[in-house]
């Protein structure tokens, strides 16, 4: 008694799979395009901002890093249109979600890199 694999369903909708791959690559590229500069900005605010700015930015970064992406995606796709009365299509919601989440992770990467530089290196650069 053997099982025969049937991939005809996959091959019949192969064009849809390629479209999904293309959209995934678009979302990834746009999320990185917006996430990296925003992450650098957030890292600099967290390091060098005044306490009234530094504390909310730290809370935002930790919130975005600790919540699951699917919860953020549901929030931006379902709750934001209800709360603010704006229409967001699925592509925009996914780019917004993954841009914000990647910016939080990049903020920690940049902050860790800046903090790891020794004081002697800062003085030599000056």
PDB file of N, CA, C and O in Angstrom, residues 57-92:
ATOM      1  N   UNK A  57      11.017  55.840  22.688  1.00  0.00           N
ATOM      2  CA  UNK A  57      11.637  55.130  21.561  1.00  0.00           C
ATOM      3  C   UNK A  57      12.077  53.739  22.007  1.00  0.00           C
ATOM      4  O   UNK A  57      11.891  52.755  21.281  1.00  0.00           O
ATOM      5  N   UNK A  58      12.624  53.636  23.208  1.00  0.00           N
ATOM      6  CA  UNK A  58      13.036  52.323  23.735  1.00  0.00           C
ATOM      7  C   UNK A  58      11.827  51.404  23.903  1.00  0.00           C
ATOM      8  O   UNK A  58      11.893  50.215  23.569  1.00  0.00           O
ATOM      9  N   UNK A  59      10.739  51.947  24.404  1.00  0.00           N
ATOM     10  CA  UNK A  59       9.518  51.142  24.569  1.00  0.00           C
ATOM     11  C   UNK A  59       8.986  50.701  23.212  1.00  0.00           C
ATOM     12  O   UNK A  59       8.585  49.539  23.036  1.00  0.00           O
ATOM     13  N   UNK A  60       8.995  51.604  22.232  1.00  0.00           N
ATOM     14  CA  UNK A  60       8.527  51.256  20.888  1.00  0.00           C
ATOM     15  C   UNK A  60       9.379  50.153  20.273  1.00  0.00           C
ATOM     16  O   UNK A  60       8.844  49.190  19.708  1.00  0.00           O
ATOM     17  N   UNK A  61      10.694  50.266  20.394  1.00  0.00           N
ATOM     18  CA  UNK A  61      11.590  49.255  19.832  1.00  0.00           C
ATOM     19  C   UNK A  61      11.339  47.898  20.488  1.00  0.00           C
ATOM     20  O   UNK A  61      11.215  46.877  19.805  1.00  0.00           O
ATOM     21  N   UNK A  62      11.263  47.891  21.805  1.00  0.00           N
ATOM     22  CA  UNK A  62      11.044  46.622  22.496  1.00  0.00           C
ATOM     23  C   UNK A  62       9.667  46.047  22.188  1.00  0.00           C
ATOM     24  O   UNK A  62       9.510  44.830  22.066  1.00  0.00           O
ATOM     25  N   UNK A  63       8.658  46.901  22.044  1.00  0.00           N
ATOM     26  CA  UNK A  63       7.324  46.421  21.688  1.00  0.00           C
ATOM     27  C   UNK A  63       7.325  45.790  20.302  1.00  0.00           C
ATOM     28  O   UNK A  63       6.768  44.700  20.103  1.00  0.00           O
ATOM     29  N   UNK A  64       7.938  46.457  19.332  1.00  0.00           N
ATOM     30  CA  UNK A  64       7.957  45.933  17.963  1.00  0.00           C
ATOM     31  C   UNK A  64       8.778  44.654  17.856  1.00  0.00           C
ATOM     32  O   UNK A  64       8.466  43.774  17.049  1.00  0.00           O
ATOM     33  N   UNK A  65       9.826  44.539  18.666  1.00  0.00           N
ATOM     34  CA  UNK A  65      10.654  43.332  18.627  1.00  0.00           C
ATOM     35  C   UNK A  65       9.984  42.156  19.318  1.00  0.00           C
ATOM     36  O   UNK A  65      10.243  41.008  18.970  1.00  0.00           O
ATOM     37  N   UNK A  66       9.148  42.431  20.309  1.00  0.00           N
ATOM     38  CA  UNK A  66       8.610  41.335  21.117  1.00  0.00           C
ATOM     39  C   UNK A  66       7.243  40.831  20.655  1.00  0.00           C
ATOM     40  O   UNK A  66       6.822  39.755  21.082  1.00  0.00           O
ATOM     41  N   UNK A  67       6.547  41.578  19.832  1.00  0.00           N
ATOM     42  CA  UNK A  67       5.245  41.098  19.361  1.00  0.00           C
ATOM     43  C   UNK A  67       5.412  40.316  18.057  1.00  0.00           C
ATOM     44  O   UNK A  67       6.271  40.639  17.239  1.00  0.00           O
ATOM     45  N   UNK A  68       4.601  39.316  17.847  1.00  0.00           N
ATOM     46  CA  UNK A  68       4.719  38.511  16.623  1.00  0.00           C
ATOM     47  C   UNK A  68       4.314  39.321  15.392  1.00  0.00           C
ATOM     48  O   UNK A  68       3.409  40.171  15.455  1.00  0.00           O
ATOM     49  N   UNK A  69       4.980  39.075  14.269  1.00  0.00           N
ATOM     50  CA  UNK A  69       4.645  39.810  13.035  1.00  0.00           C
ATOM     51  C   UNK A  69       3.191  39.631  12.610  1.00  0.00           C
ATOM     52  O   UNK A  69       2.582  40.557  12.083  1.00  0.00           O
ATOM     53  N   UNK A  70       2.617  38.445  12.849  1.00  0.00           N
ATOM     54  CA  UNK A  70       1.237  38.226  12.426  1.00  0.00           C
ATOM     55  C   UNK A  70       0.280  39.103  13.232  1.00  0.00           C
ATOM     56  O   UNK A  70      -0.710  39.609  12.695  1.00  0.00           O
ATOM     57  N   UNK A  71       0.586  39.332  14.511  1.00  0.00           N
ATOM     58  CA  UNK A  71      -0.249  40.214  15.327  1.00  0.00           C
ATOM     59  C   UNK A  71      -0.143  41.654  14.833  1.00  0.00           C
ATOM     60  O   UNK A  71      -1.145  42.374  14.762  1.00  0.00           O
ATOM     61  N   UNK A  72       1.056  42.069  14.472  1.00  0.00           N
ATOM     62  CA  UNK A  72       1.232  43.417  13.932  1.00  0.00           C
ATOM     63  C   UNK A  72       0.537  43.560  12.587  1.00  0.00           C
ATOM     64  O   UNK A  72      -0.072  44.594  12.293  1.00  0.00           O
ATOM     65  N   UNK A  73       0.622  42.523  11.776  1.00  0.00           N
ATOM     66  CA  UNK A  73      -0.033  42.554  10.468  1.00  0.00           C
ATOM     67  C   UNK A  73      -1.544  42.662  10.620  1.00  0.00           C
ATOM     68  O   UNK A  73      -2.187  43.461   9.929  1.00  0.00           O
ATOM     69  N   UNK A  74      -2.132  41.916  11.528  1.00  0.00           N
ATOM     70  CA  UNK A  74      -3.569  42.027  11.788  1.00  0.00           C
ATOM     71  C   UNK A  74      -3.917  43.418  12.306  1.00  0.00           C
ATOM     72  O   UNK A  74      -4.949  43.982  11.956  1.00  0.00           O
ATOM     73  N   UNK A  75      -3.062  43.955  13.158  1.00  0.00           N
ATOM     74  CA  UNK A  75      -3.310  45.283  13.703  1.00  0.00           C
ATOM     75  C   UNK A  75      -3.347  46.326  12.583  1.00  0.00           C
ATOM     76  O   UNK A  75      -4.259  47.134  12.502  1.00  0.00           O
ATOM     77  N   UNK A  76      -2.326  46.322  11.718  1.00  0.00           N
ATOM     78  CA  UNK A  76      -2.264  47.335  10.667  1.00  0.00           C
ATOM     79  C   UNK A  76      -3.309  47.128   9.583  1.00  0.00           C
ATOM     80  O   UNK A  76      -3.735  48.091   8.949  1.00  0.00           O
ATOM     81  N   UNK A  77      -3.732  45.891   9.365  1.00  0.00           N
ATOM     82  CA  UNK A  77      -4.703  45.653   8.301  1.00  0.00           C
ATOM     83  C   UNK A  77      -6.139  45.828   8.765  1.00  0.00           C
ATOM     84  O   UNK A  77      -6.987  46.326   8.010  1.00  0.00           O
ATOM     85  N   UNK A  78      -6.428  45.447  10.023  1.00  0.00           N
ATOM     86  CA  UNK A  78      -7.808  45.504  10.491  1.00  0.00           C
ATOM     87  C   UNK A  78      -8.077  46.663  11.445  1.00  0.00           C
ATOM     88  O   UNK A  78      -9.106  47.333  11.340  1.00  0.00           O
ATOM     89  N   UNK A  79      -7.188  46.914  12.396  1.00  0.00           N
ATOM     90  CA  UNK A  79      -7.483  47.906  13.438  1.00  0.00           C
ATOM     91  C   UNK A  79      -7.211  49.334  12.994  1.00  0.00           C
ATOM     92  O   UNK A  79      -7.997  50.236  13.300  1.00  0.00           O
ATOM     93  N   UNK A  80      -6.122  49.568  12.291  1.00  0.00           N
ATOM     94  CA  UNK A  80      -5.784  50.943  11.880  1.00  0.00           C
ATOM     95  C   UNK A  80      -6.867  51.542  10.981  1.00  0.00           C
ATOM     96  O   UNK A  80      -7.256  52.697  11.182  1.00  0.00           O
ATOM     97  N   UNK A  81      -7.399  50.807   9.985  1.00  0.00           N
ATOM     98  CA  UNK A  81      -8.490  51.406   9.195  1.00  0.00           C
ATOM     99  C   UNK A  81      -9.723  51.749  10.020  1.00  0.00           C
ATOM    100  O   UNK A  81     -10.393  52.751   9.756  1.00  0.00           O
ATOM    101  N   UNK A  82     -10.023  50.951  11.028  1.00  0.00           N
ATOM    102  CA  UNK A  82     -11.186  51.238  11.863  1.00  0.00           C
ATOM    103  C   UNK A  82     -10.927  52.452  12.750  1.00  0.00           C
ATOM    104  O   UNK A  82     -11.770  53.341  12.881  1.00  0.00           O
ATOM    105  N   UNK A  83      -9.747  52.503  13.349  1.00  0.00           N
ATOM    106  CA  UNK A  83      -9.431  53.584  14.291  1.00  0.00           C
ATOM    107  C   UNK A  83      -9.225  54.927  13.605  1.00  0.00           C
ATOM    108  O   UNK A  83      -9.628  55.969  14.127  1.00  0.00           O
ATOM    109  N   UNK A  84      -8.568  54.933  12.457  1.00  0.00           N
ATOM    110  CA  UNK A  84      -8.207  56.192  11.806  1.00  0.00           C
ATOM    111  C   UNK A  84      -8.989  56.476  10.535  1.00  0.00           C
ATOM    112  O   UNK A  84      -8.819  57.534   9.939  1.00  0.00           O
ATOM    113  N   UNK A  85      -9.822  55.555  10.104  1.00  0.00           N
ATOM    114  CA  UNK A  85     -10.665  55.788   8.937  1.00  0.00           C
ATOM    115  C   UNK A  85      -9.905  55.851   7.625  1.00  0.00           C
ATOM    116  O   UNK A  85     -10.295  56.572   6.720  1.00  0.00           O
ATOM    117  N   UNK A  86      -8.814  55.116   7.505  1.00  0.00           N
ATOM    118  CA  UNK A  86      -8.042  55.076   6.264  1.00  0.00           C
ATOM    119  C   UNK A  86      -8.129  53.669   5.681  1.00  0.00           C
ATOM    120  O   UNK A  86      -8.276  52.691   6.395  1.00  0.00           O
ATOM    121  N   UNK A  87      -8.067  53.589   4.377  1.00  0.00           N
ATOM    122  CA  UNK A  87      -8.075  52.295   3.702  1.00  0.00           C
ATOM    123  C   UNK A  87      -6.637  51.850   3.450  1.00  0.00           C
ATOM    124  O   UNK A  87      -5.836  52.607   2.903  1.00  0.00           O
ATOM    125  N   UNK A  88      -6.317  50.655   3.864  1.00  0.00           N
ATOM    126  CA  UNK A  88      -4.992  50.083   3.638  1.00  0.00           C
ATOM    127  C   UNK A  88      -5.182  48.754   2.926  1.00  0.00           C
ATOM    128  O   UNK A  88      -5.895  47.877   3.420  1.00  0.00           O
ATOM    129  N   UNK A  89      -4.557  48.614   1.757  1.00  0.00           N
ATOM    130  CA  UNK A  89      -4.653  47.328   1.073  1.00  0.00           C
ATOM    131  C   UNK A  89      -3.630  46.358   1.675  1.00  0.00           C
ATOM    132  O   UNK A  89      -2.747  46.761   2.429  1.00  0.00           O
ATOM    133  N   UNK A  90      -3.765  45.082   1.400  1.00  0.00           N
ATOM    134  CA  UNK A  90      -2.892  44.087   2.036  1.00  0.00           C
ATOM    135  C   UNK A  90      -1.407  44.315   1.772  1.00  0.00           C
ATOM    136  O   UNK A  90      -0.573  44.100   2.645  1.00  0.00           O
ATOM    137  N   UNK A  91      -1.064  44.761   0.550  1.00  0.00           N
ATOM    138  CA  UNK A  91       0.347  44.993   0.234  1.00  0.00           C
ATOM    139  C   UNK A  91       0.917  46.123   1.085  1.00  0.00           C
ATOM    140  O   UNK A  91       2.007  46.008   1.637  1.00  0.00           O
ATOM    141  N   UNK A  92       0.171  47.217   1.206  1.00  0.00           N
ATOM    142  CA  UNK A  92       0.630  48.342   2.028  1.00  0.00           C
ATOM    143  C   UNK A  92       0.740  47.953   3.496  1.00  0.00           C
ATOM    144  O   UNK A  92       1.683  48.360   4.181  1.00  0.00           O
TER     145      UNK A  92
END
